[in-house]
Coordinates of C-alpha atoms in Angstrom, one line a residue:
Chain N
M122 CA 0.1 -0.1 -0.1
R123 CA 3.0 2.3 0.8
V124 CA 4.1 2.5 -2.8
Y125 CA 0.7 3.6 -4.0
Y126 CA 0.6 6.5 -1.3
E127 CA 4.3 7.5 -2.4
I128 CA 3.1 7.5 -6.1
A129 CA -0.1 9.8 -5.2
R130 CA 2.0 12.1 -3.2
L131 CA 4.5 12.5 -6.3
A132 CA 1.6 13.1 -8.5
L133 CA 0.5 15.8 -5.8
R134 CA 3.6 17.7 -5.8
Q135 CA 4.1 17.6 -9.4
N136 CA 0.8 19.5 -10.0
V137 CA 1.4 22.1 -7.3
A138 CA 4.7 23.4 -9.1
Y139 CA 2.2 25.3 -11.9
R140 CA 1.3 28.2 -10.0
A141 CA 0.7 30.6 -12.9
A142 CA -1.1 28.0 -14.6
T143 CA -3.3 27.7 -11.6
L144 CA -4.4 31.1 -11.3
A145 CA -4.9 31.5 -15.1
G146 CA -7.2 28.5 -14.8
L147 CA -9.0 30.0 -12.1
F148 CA -9.5 33.1 -14.0
T149 CA -11.0 31.2 -16.9
N150 CA -13.4 29.1 -14.7
S151 CA -14.7 32.5 -13.2
V152 CA -15.2 34.0 -16.6
F153 CA -17.1 31.3 -17.7
G154 CA -18.9 30.9 -14.4
V155 CA -20.2 34.6 -14.7
I156 CA -21.3 34.1 -18.5
L157 CA -22.9 30.8 -17.8
S158 CA -24.8 32.2 -14.4
S159 CA -25.7 35.2 -16.0
V160 CA -27.5 33.1 -18.9
M161 CA -29.1 31.1 -16.3
I162 CA -30.5 34.1 -14.5
G163 CA -31.6 35.9 -17.6
F164 CA -33.6 32.9 -18.4
Y165 CA -35.2 32.6 -14.9
G166 CA -35.9 36.1 -15.4
S167 CA -38.5 35.4 -18.1
L168 CA -40.7 33.0 -15.7
E169 CA -43.8 34.0 -14.0
R170 CA -43.2 31.3 -11.5
G171 CA -39.9 30.7 -9.4
S172 CA -38.7 27.1 -10.4
V173 CA -38.3 24.7 -13.2
R174 CA -38.8 21.1 -12.5
G175 CA -38.0 21.3 -8.8
W176 CA -34.8 23.8 -9.7
S177 CA -34.8 27.4 -8.4
E178 CA -32.7 29.9 -9.8
S179 CA -30.3 29.9 -6.8
D180 CA -30.1 25.9 -6.9
A181 CA -29.4 26.3 -11.0
V182 CA -26.8 29.0 -10.4
T183 CA -25.0 26.9 -7.8
L184 CA -24.8 24.1 -10.1
I185 CA -23.0 26.3 -12.8
W186 CA -20.6 27.2 -10.3
I187 CA -19.9 23.9 -8.9
N188 CA -19.4 22.6 -12.4
Q189 CA -16.8 25.2 -13.1
S190 CA -15.1 24.4 -9.7
L191 CA -14.9 20.6 -10.7
I192 CA -13.7 20.8 -14.5
M193 CA -10.2 20.5 -13.2
V194 CA -10.9 18.0 -10.3
M195 CA -12.8 15.9 -12.9
Y196 CA -10.4 16.6 -15.4
L197 CA -12.8 16.6 -18.3
W198 CA -10.7 17.6 -21.0
G199 CA -7.6 16.3 -22.7
W200 CA -6.0 13.5 -20.4
W201 CA -4.0 11.3 -22.6
D202 CA -1.0 10.0 -20.6
V203 CA -1.9 6.4 -20.6
S204 CA -2.7 7.1 -24.6
K205 CA 0.9 8.4 -24.8
S206 CA 2.2 5.6 -22.9
I207 CA 0.8 3.1 -25.6
Q208 CA 2.1 5.1 -28.6
T209 CA 5.6 5.5 -27.0
G210 CA 5.9 1.8 -25.9
A211 CA 6.5 3.3 -22.4
I212 CA 3.3 1.1 -21.3
A213 CA 5.4 -2.1 -21.5
T214 CA 7.8 -0.8 -18.6
D215 CA 4.7 -0.1 -16.9
F216 CA 3.5 -3.5 -17.3
L217 CA 6.9 -4.9 -16.0
R218 CA 6.7 -3.0 -12.3
P219 CA 5.9 -5.1 -9.6
I220 CA 2.6 -3.4 -8.6
S221 CA -1.1 -3.1 -10.3
W222 CA -1.2 -1.2 -13.4
Y223 CA -4.7 -0.1 -12.6
G224 CA -3.3 1.0 -9.2
L225 CA -0.6 2.9 -10.6
W226 CA -2.4 5.1 -12.6
L227 CA -5.3 5.3 -9.8
S228 CA -2.8 6.4 -7.5
R229 CA -1.7 9.0 -9.8
E230 CA -5.0 10.3 -10.4
A231 CA -5.7 10.5 -6.5
G232 CA -2.7 12.7 -6.1
R233 CA -3.7 15.0 -8.9
A234 CA -7.5 15.1 -7.9
A235 CA -6.4 16.0 -4.4
I236 CA -4.4 19.2 -5.2
A237 CA -7.2 20.1 -7.7
L238 CA -9.7 20.0 -5.0
V239 CA -7.7 22.0 -3.0
L240 CA -6.4 24.8 -5.5
R241 CA -9.1 24.7 -8.3
M242 CA -12.4 23.5 -6.4
I243 CA -12.6 25.5 -3.2
P244 CA -11.2 28.8 -4.6
T245 CA -13.6 28.7 -7.7
L246 CA -16.6 28.3 -5.3
L247 CA -15.5 31.2 -3.2
V248 CA -15.4 33.1 -6.4
G249 CA -19.1 32.0 -7.0
W250 CA -20.1 32.9 -3.6
V251 CA -18.6 36.3 -3.6
L252 CA -19.9 37.3 -7.2
F253 CA -23.3 35.3 -7.3
D254 CA -24.0 34.5 -3.7
I255 CA -24.4 30.7 -4.6
A256 CA -26.0 28.4 -2.0
L257 CA -23.7 26.9 0.9
P258 CA -24.2 23.2 1.7
A259 CA -27.2 22.9 4.1
S260 CA -25.2 21.3 6.9
P261 CA -21.7 19.9 7.6
A262 CA -23.1 16.5 6.8
H263 CA -24.3 17.9 3.2
A264 CA -20.5 19.0 2.6
I265 CA -19.1 15.8 3.7
G266 CA -21.6 13.9 1.5
F267 CA -20.6 16.2 -1.4
L268 CA -17.0 15.4 -1.0
V269 CA -17.6 11.6 -0.9
A270 CA -19.8 12.2 -4.1
V271 CA -16.9 14.2 -5.7
L272 CA -14.1 11.7 -4.8
L273 CA -16.4 8.9 -6.4
G274 CA -17.2 11.0 -9.4
V275 CA -13.4 11.3 -9.8
W276 CA -13.2 7.5 -10.0
V277 CA -15.9 7.2 -12.6
S278 CA -14.4 10.0 -14.7
F279 CA -11.1 8.6 -14.5
S280 CA -12.6 5.1 -15.6
I281 CA -14.2 6.8 -18.8
R282 CA -10.8 8.5 -19.5
L283 CA -8.9 5.2 -19.2
L284 CA -11.3 3.4 -21.3
T285 CA -10.9 6.2 -24.2
N286 CA -7.1 6.1 -23.5
L287 CA -7.0 2.4 -24.2
T288 CA -8.8 2.9 -27.8
S289 CA -5.1 4.0 -28.7
F290 CA -4.3 0.3 -28.9
W291 CA -6.4 0.1 -32.2
L292 CA -6.6 3.8 -33.3
I293 CA -3.5 6.0 -34.0
D294 CA -5.3 9.5 -34.0
H295 CA -7.3 9.6 -31.0
R296 CA -8.2 13.4 -31.6
G297 CA -11.5 12.6 -33.2
I298 CA -12.7 10.2 -30.6
A299 CA -11.7 12.8 -28.0
A300 CA -13.5 15.5 -29.5
I301 CA -16.7 13.6 -29.6
S302 CA -16.4 11.8 -26.3
M303 CA -15.7 15.1 -24.4
S304 CA -18.4 17.0 -25.9
V305 CA -21.2 14.3 -25.6
G306 CA -19.8 13.3 -22.2
T307 CA -19.7 16.8 -20.8
F308 CA -23.3 17.7 -21.7
L309 CA -24.8 14.4 -20.6
S310 CA -22.9 14.8 -17.3
G311 CA -24.9 18.2 -16.5
M312 CA -22.4 20.8 -17.2
A313 CA -24.5 23.6 -18.9
M314 CA -27.8 22.5 -17.1
P315 CA -29.4 20.3 -14.7
I316 CA -30.3 16.9 -16.4
D317 CA -33.8 17.6 -15.0
F318 CA -34.2 20.2 -17.9
F319 CA -33.4 17.5 -20.7
P320 CA -36.6 16.4 -22.4
D321 CA -38.1 13.3 -20.8
P322 CA -36.6 10.6 -23.4
L323 CA -33.2 12.3 -23.4
R324 CA -33.3 12.5 -19.4
R325 CA -34.1 8.6 -19.2
I326 CA -31.2 7.6 -21.7
T327 CA -28.9 9.9 -19.7
E328 CA -29.9 8.3 -16.4
L329 CA -28.8 5.1 -17.7
L330 CA -25.3 6.5 -18.8
P331 CA -22.4 7.0 -16.3
F332 CA -21.9 10.7 -17.3
Q333 CA -24.1 11.9 -14.7
A334 CA -21.6 10.3 -11.9
I335 CA -19.3 13.0 -12.7
L336 CA -21.2 16.4 -12.1
M337 CA -24.9 15.7 -11.8
L338 CA -24.8 13.3 -8.7
P339 CA -22.3 15.3 -6.8
N340 CA -24.6 18.6 -7.6
N341 CA -27.6 16.6 -6.1
V342 CA -25.9 15.8 -3.1
Y343 CA -24.4 19.2 -2.5
L344 CA -27.9 20.7 -3.0
G345 CA -29.8 18.1 -0.9
K346 CA -31.8 16.5 -3.8
G347 CA -32.6 12.9 -3.3
N348 CA -31.1 10.2 -1.1
P349 CA -27.3 10.7 -1.0
L350 CA -26.7 6.8 -0.5
E351 CA -28.6 6.2 -3.7
M352 CA -26.4 8.6 -5.4
F353 CA -23.4 6.8 -4.0
A354 CA -24.6 3.3 -4.8
I355 CA -25.0 4.6 -8.7
Q356 CA -21.3 6.0 -8.8
A357 CA -20.2 2.9 -7.0
F358 CA -21.9 0.7 -9.8
W359 CA -20.1 2.4 -12.5
I360 CA -16.6 2.4 -11.0
L361 CA -16.9 -1.3 -10.9
A362 CA -18.7 -1.8 -14.2
L363 CA -16.4 0.6 -15.8
G364 CA -13.3 -0.7 -14.1
G365 CA -14.0 -4.2 -15.3
A366 CA -14.5 -3.1 -18.7
C367 CA -11.3 -1.3 -18.8
L368 CA -9.3 -4.6 -17.6
I369 CA -11.2 -6.5 -20.3
V370 CA -9.9 -4.0 -22.9
L371 CA -6.3 -3.9 -21.5
R372 CA -6.2 -8.0 -21.8
Q373 CA -7.3 -7.5 -25.5
G374 CA -5.0 -4.7 -26.1
E375 CA -1.9 -6.5 -24.5
R376 CA -2.2 -9.1 -27.0
K377 CA -1.9 -6.7 -29.8
L378 CA 0.9 -4.7 -28.4
V379 CA 4.0 -4.6 -30.1
V380 CA 7.0 -2.7 -28.7
H381 CA 10.0 -1.8 -30.9
G382 CA 13.2 -1.7 -28.8
G383 CA 16.4 0.2 -29.6
Chain V
M187 CA 2.4 51.7 -43.9
V188 CA 2.7 52.1 -47.6
A189 CA 5.8 50.0 -47.7
N190 CA 3.8 47.4 -45.7
I191 CA 1.1 47.3 -48.2
R192 CA 3.4 46.8 -51.0
D193 CA 5.1 44.1 -49.0
L194 CA 1.7 42.4 -48.6
R195 CA 1.0 42.3 -52.3
T196 CA 4.1 40.2 -52.9
E197 CA 3.8 38.2 -49.6
L198 CA 0.0 37.3 -50.1
P199 CA 0.5 35.0 -53.1
L200 CA 3.4 33.2 -51.2
A201 CA 1.3 32.9 -48.1
W202 CA -1.3 31.3 -50.3
R203 CA 1.0 28.7 -51.8
I204 CA 2.1 27.6 -48.1
A205 CA -1.3 27.5 -46.8
S206 CA -2.3 25.4 -49.8
M207 CA 0.9 23.0 -49.0
R208 CA -0.1 22.7 -45.5
I209 CA -3.5 21.6 -46.4
R210 CA -2.6 19.3 -49.1
G211 CA -0.3 17.6 -46.3
Q212 CA -3.7 17.0 -44.1
A213 CA -5.7 15.7 -47.0
H214 CA -3.3 12.5 -46.7
Y215 CA -4.4 11.5 -43.3
R216 CA -8.0 11.1 -44.5
G217 CA -9.2 8.9 -41.5
S218 CA -8.1 11.4 -38.7
F219 CA -9.3 14.5 -40.9
V220 CA -12.9 13.2 -41.0
M221 CA -13.0 12.1 -37.5
Q222 CA -11.7 15.6 -36.5
L223 CA -14.3 17.4 -38.7
L224 CA -17.1 14.8 -37.0
G225 CA -15.9 15.8 -33.5
N226 CA -15.9 19.3 -34.0
T227 CA -19.3 19.6 -35.6
I228 CA -20.8 17.4 -33.1
M229 CA -19.6 19.8 -30.4
T230 CA -21.2 22.8 -32.1
M231 CA -24.6 20.8 -32.4
I232 CA -24.5 19.9 -28.9
E233 CA -24.2 23.6 -28.0
V234 CA -27.3 24.4 -30.2
L235 CA -29.2 21.7 -28.8
G236 CA -28.2 23.2 -25.2
I237 CA -29.9 26.4 -26.1
V238 CA -33.0 24.8 -27.7
I239 CA -33.4 22.7 -24.6
F240 CA -33.4 26.1 -22.5
F241 CA -36.0 27.3 -24.7
Q242 CA -38.3 24.5 -24.1
R243 CA -38.0 25.2 -20.3
F244 CA -38.3 29.1 -20.6
P245 CA -40.0 31.3 -22.9
A246 CA -37.2 33.9 -23.5
L247 CA -33.9 35.1 -22.6
G248 CA -33.7 39.0 -21.8
G249 CA -36.9 39.4 -23.9
W250 CA -35.3 37.4 -26.7
T251 CA -36.9 34.5 -28.6
L252 CA -35.1 31.3 -29.6
N253 CA -34.8 32.1 -33.2
E254 CA -33.4 35.6 -32.3
V255 CA -30.9 34.2 -30.0
L256 CA -30.1 31.4 -32.5
L257 CA -29.2 34.3 -35.2
L258 CA -26.8 36.0 -32.4
Y259 CA -25.3 32.7 -31.7
A260 CA -24.7 32.0 -35.5
M261 CA -23.0 35.6 -35.9
S262 CA -20.9 34.8 -33.2
A263 CA -20.0 31.4 -34.5
V264 CA -19.2 32.1 -37.8
V265 CA -17.1 35.1 -36.8
F266 CA -15.3 33.0 -34.2
E267 CA -14.7 30.1 -36.7
V268 CA -13.4 32.3 -39.5
A269 CA -11.0 34.1 -37.2
D270 CA -9.9 31.0 -35.5
T271 CA -8.9 29.4 -39.1
I272 CA -7.2 32.5 -40.3
Q273 CA -5.0 32.5 -36.8
N274 CA -4.4 28.7 -36.3
G275 CA -0.8 29.1 -36.7
L276 CA -0.1 31.6 -34.0
D277 CA -1.1 29.0 -31.6
L278 CA 2.5 27.6 -32.0
V279 CA 4.2 30.9 -31.8
P280 CA 4.7 30.4 -27.8
D281 CA 6.1 26.8 -28.5
H282 CA 8.5 28.4 -31.1
I283 CA 10.0 31.2 -28.6
R284 CA 10.4 28.5 -26.0
T285 CA 12.5 26.2 -27.9
G286 CA 14.1 29.1 -29.9
D287 CA 12.9 27.9 -33.3
F288 CA 11.4 31.5 -33.6
D289 CA 14.9 32.5 -34.9
K290 CA 14.4 30.8 -38.1
L291 CA 11.4 33.0 -38.8
L292 CA 13.4 36.3 -38.3
T293 CA 15.5 35.1 -41.1
R294 CA 13.2 34.7 -43.8
P295 CA 11.7 37.6 -45.8
M296 CA 8.4 37.8 -45.0
S297 CA 6.2 39.4 -42.3
L298 CA 6.8 37.8 -39.0
Y299 CA 3.2 37.9 -38.3
L300 CA 1.9 36.3 -41.3
Q301 CA 4.7 33.7 -40.9
G302 CA 3.1 33.1 -37.4
M303 CA -0.1 32.7 -39.0
L304 CA 1.0 30.3 -41.3
L305 CA 2.8 27.9 -39.0
D306 CA -0.3 25.5 -38.9
V307 CA -3.2 26.0 -41.4
S308 CA -5.7 23.6 -40.6
V309 CA -9.0 23.0 -42.2
R310 CA -10.6 20.9 -39.3
H311 CA -12.9 24.2 -38.4
I312 CA -14.6 23.9 -41.7
G313 CA -17.3 21.6 -40.2
K314 CA -18.3 24.0 -37.5
L315 CA -18.0 26.8 -39.8
L316 CA -20.7 25.3 -42.5
L317 CA -22.9 24.4 -39.6
A318 CA -22.7 27.8 -38.3
V319 CA -23.4 29.6 -41.6
G320 CA -26.1 27.1 -42.3
L321 CA -27.7 28.0 -38.8
F322 CA -27.5 31.6 -39.7
V323 CA -29.2 30.9 -42.9
F324 CA -31.9 29.1 -41.0
A325 CA -32.4 31.8 -38.3
W326 CA -32.2 34.5 -40.7
I327 CA -35.2 33.0 -42.5
R328 CA -37.1 32.3 -39.0
V329 CA -36.9 36.0 -37.8
D330 CA -37.2 37.4 -41.5
P331 CA -35.6 40.8 -40.9
N332 CA -36.2 43.9 -43.2
V333 CA -33.5 43.5 -46.2
T334 CA -32.6 47.1 -46.5
L335 CA -29.1 48.2 -48.0
A336 CA -28.4 49.7 -44.5
N337 CA -29.0 46.3 -42.8
I338 CA -26.8 44.2 -45.3
L339 CA -24.1 46.9 -44.8
L340 CA -24.6 46.7 -41.1
V341 CA -24.2 42.8 -41.0
G342 CA -21.2 43.0 -43.3
T343 CA -19.4 45.3 -41.5
A344 CA -20.2 43.3 -38.2
M345 CA -18.7 40.3 -39.8
V346 CA -15.6 41.9 -41.0
C347 CA -15.0 43.7 -37.6
G348 CA -15.7 40.7 -35.7
V349 CA -13.2 38.5 -37.7
A350 CA -10.6 41.2 -37.3
L351 CA -11.3 41.5 -33.5
F352 CA -11.1 37.9 -32.8
V353 CA -7.9 37.4 -34.7
A354 CA -6.4 40.3 -32.9
I355 CA -7.8 38.7 -29.5
F356 CA -6.3 35.4 -30.3
S357 CA -2.9 37.0 -31.3
L358 CA -2.6 38.1 -27.8
G359 CA -1.7 34.5 -26.7
A360 CA 1.5 34.7 -28.9
I361 CA 2.1 38.2 -27.8
I362 CA 1.9 37.5 -24.1
S363 CA 4.6 34.3 -24.7
F364 CA 7.2 37.0 -25.8
W365 CA 7.4 37.6 -22.2
T366 CA 6.3 34.8 -20.1
V367 CA 4.8 31.4 -21.2
G368 CA 3.0 30.5 -17.9
S369 CA -0.5 32.5 -18.4
I370 CA -1.5 31.9 -22.0
E371 CA -4.5 30.1 -20.6
M372 CA -5.6 33.8 -19.5
V373 CA -6.1 34.8 -23.1
N374 CA -8.3 31.6 -23.7
A375 CA -10.6 33.1 -21.1
I376 CA -11.3 36.1 -23.1
S377 CA -11.2 34.8 -26.9
Y378 CA -13.3 31.4 -26.1
G379 CA -15.2 33.7 -23.4
G380 CA -15.6 36.4 -25.6
S381 CA -17.2 34.3 -28.3
D382 CA -19.4 32.3 -26.0
L383 CA -20.6 35.6 -24.1
A384 CA -21.3 37.2 -27.5
Q385 CA -23.9 34.3 -28.3
Y386 CA -26.1 36.0 -25.7
P387 CA -27.9 39.3 -25.6
M388 CA -25.6 41.6 -23.6
H389 CA -28.1 43.1 -21.4
I390 CA -28.1 39.8 -19.5
Y391 CA -24.9 40.5 -18.1
R392 CA -23.9 42.7 -15.1
S393 CA -22.7 46.3 -15.7
W394 CA -19.1 45.8 -14.6
F395 CA -18.8 42.5 -16.9
R396 CA -20.6 44.2 -20.0
W397 CA -18.4 47.2 -19.5
I398 CA -15.2 45.1 -20.1
F399 CA -16.5 43.4 -23.1
M400 CA -18.1 46.6 -24.7
W401 CA -15.3 49.1 -24.1
I402 CA -12.2 47.2 -23.7
V403 CA -12.6 44.1 -25.7
P404 CA -15.7 45.2 -28.0
V405 CA -17.1 42.2 -28.8
G406 CA -20.7 43.7 -27.6
L407 CA -20.5 46.6 -29.9
V408 CA -19.4 44.5 -32.8
I409 CA -21.7 41.5 -32.7
Y410 CA -24.7 42.3 -30.1
Y411 CA -25.4 45.9 -31.2
P412 CA -25.8 45.1 -35.3
T413 CA -27.9 42.0 -34.3
L414 CA -30.1 44.3 -32.2
I415 CA -30.6 46.9 -34.6
L416 CA -31.2 44.2 -37.3
L417 CA -34.1 42.5 -35.4
D418 CA -35.5 45.9 -34.3
K419 CA -35.2 44.6 -30.7
P420 CA -35.7 47.1 -27.7
D421 CA -32.2 49.0 -26.6
P422 CA -31.8 48.9 -22.9
L423 CA -28.2 50.2 -22.9
G424 CA -29.1 53.2 -25.2
L425 CA -26.4 52.9 -27.7
R426 CA -28.4 52.2 -30.8
E427 CA -27.8 55.3 -32.5
V428 CA -23.7 55.4 -32.2
A429 CA -23.1 51.7 -32.2
P430 CA -22.8 51.2 -35.9
V431 CA -19.9 53.7 -35.9
L432 CA -18.5 53.0 -32.6
G433 CA -18.1 49.0 -33.4
P434 CA -15.8 49.6 -36.1
V435 CA -14.1 52.4 -34.3
T436 CA -13.2 50.5 -31.3
T437 CA -12.0 47.5 -33.4
I438 CA -9.8 49.5 -35.1
A439 CA -8.3 51.0 -32.0
F440 CA -8.1 47.6 -30.4
I441 CA -6.2 46.2 -33.5
G442 CA -4.0 49.1 -33.3
L443 CA -3.2 48.4 -29.6
V444 CA -2.6 44.6 -30.4
S445 CA -0.1 45.4 -33.3
W446 CA 1.7 47.8 -31.2
L447 CA 2.1 45.3 -28.7
W448 CA 3.1 42.7 -31.2
E449 CA 6.0 45.0 -32.3
R450 CA 6.9 45.4 -28.6
G451 CA 7.0 41.8 -28.3
V452 CA 9.3 41.0 -31.5
D453 CA 11.7 43.8 -30.1
H454 CA 11.8 42.1 -26.6
Y455 CA 12.5 38.7 -28.1
H456 CA 15.9 37.2 -27.0
S457 CA 16.8 33.8 -28.7
T458 CA 16.8 30.8 -26.3
G459 CA 19.7 29.4 -28.7
S460 CA 22.8 27.8 -27.6

C-alpha cells in the first residue's frame, strides 16, 4: 500500500508546481462561471413562477459554479497520459513493474485530484459565492456527502478516460474520438444545465449512462436533492462496471501490443 | 504603412502557396481528418441543442426569442470560426519561442506575423463553420428581418470587424509568450469566453462585466448591437444610434493596440539558442 501512497504524493507535488497556470485556470473558470450564471439568471427572469422541474434560480446558479469548480478536479478535457504511454511503448515498462497497472494510474489520479480539490475547486466556489451568492451546503453532513460524491465522481471520470485512452491500442489518432467523447460526455454529465431540464426521453437515456455520476450526482448531494446513499450506489456501480471493462480491454490490447526496442 | 502594403502584395500569393501546401499535407490522413471534422461538428450541434432545450423550459432570454438568440449565436460562431481558422498558426508561436525555433522565422524575408499565422493551417474548422453558416441562414429565414441596404451593410461590417477583432484577441496569446509562457490560458478566457458571451444578448450581464466586453474588448459593440438593430429589438443600453460607428472605431483601436504590443514583443524577443 505504501508504494501507492508515495506515487499519489509525487503526482500531487508535480501538480503544485504550476502556480501561474493555476491562477490562469481559476480566472478562466470564473469568466465562464459569470457568463453561464448570467445566462441562467436571464432565463429565470422570463418566468412567472420561480422554479423549473424542482430547480430554483439559486439551485441552478449554484450548479453552474459547482460544475466550473469541478472541471479540473474531474479533468474532463485532454487527459491522454495512458494513450501516450501506448504510443511511445512506455506502457511495456509499466507492465513490468511489480505493482498493479490499474493501481499505478489510480494513485497518480488520486494525487492529481486531491491538489485540484484544494487549488481549483474551493477557490472557484469562493468566487461564485462572492459574485453570485451561491448556496452553501445546508449542513456539515451535506458538505461531507458532497466530498464523498466528488471523490467517487473522480473515480468514474478516471475510468471513462482510461477506457477512451485504451482505444489507442487500435487507433493511431485519438483526436476525433477525444472531441466526440468530450463534448457528448460533458453535456450529458449536466455541465450546462441540470439533466432534469432535458426532454424526458433524453433524460431517461442519460440516467442509464455513467456521465451523470461525474457532475450531476455530486450537485444533487450538495443541494440536498434525493437520497445521497442512492447517488453513491450509482457511482460505485459505474466504478466497478467501467473498471471491469478497462481490464477486459487491457487484456485484448496487451495481446495486440508490439513495442519496438532499440 | 505604404511599404507594408507593397510587401503584402508580394507576400500574399506566397502565403497562399504555403497554406495550400499545408492543407494538401493533411489531406493524406483522410481518416483522422474525417474524425476531427466529425468531432468538431458534433460539439457545435450539442451547443445548439443546449440552447433549444433551454427554450423548451423558458419562454425567453432577456426578452429575446429562440430564433433571435440563434441568429446572435450564429453571428458569433461564424465570426469566431473564420478568425480561428485564420489565426491557427499563432497558437504555435509560444512553442517556437520557448524552443528558440522562432529564430528561423526572423531570417526569412516575410512579415513575421504572417509567418506566425502560417505555422499551422488547418481545415478542421470547416465543419463547424458550415454548420454555423447554415444556422445563420436558418435563423435569418425564421426571424425574417427587413432586408434593406443599410441592414446588409450593418451585418457585413459586423462580420468583417468581428473576424478582425477575434484574430487580434487570439494574437494576444502569442504576444504574451514573448515575455512569459506561464499564463497563456488567460487569453483563452477572453477569446473563447468573448465568443461564448457574445452568443447571448449583452444586457443580461452585470454592468461591470458588460463594460469590459463593450469598451475594452468590444465584442458587444461588434456583434450584439448590429444584431439588435437588425432585429429591431428594444435597446436597454441606449447605444443604438452610435453603435454602428462605435463598433468599427473600437475594433480599429483594439487592433492598433494589439499590433503595437506585437512590435514591442518582437523587439523584446531574445533567442534561447545555445
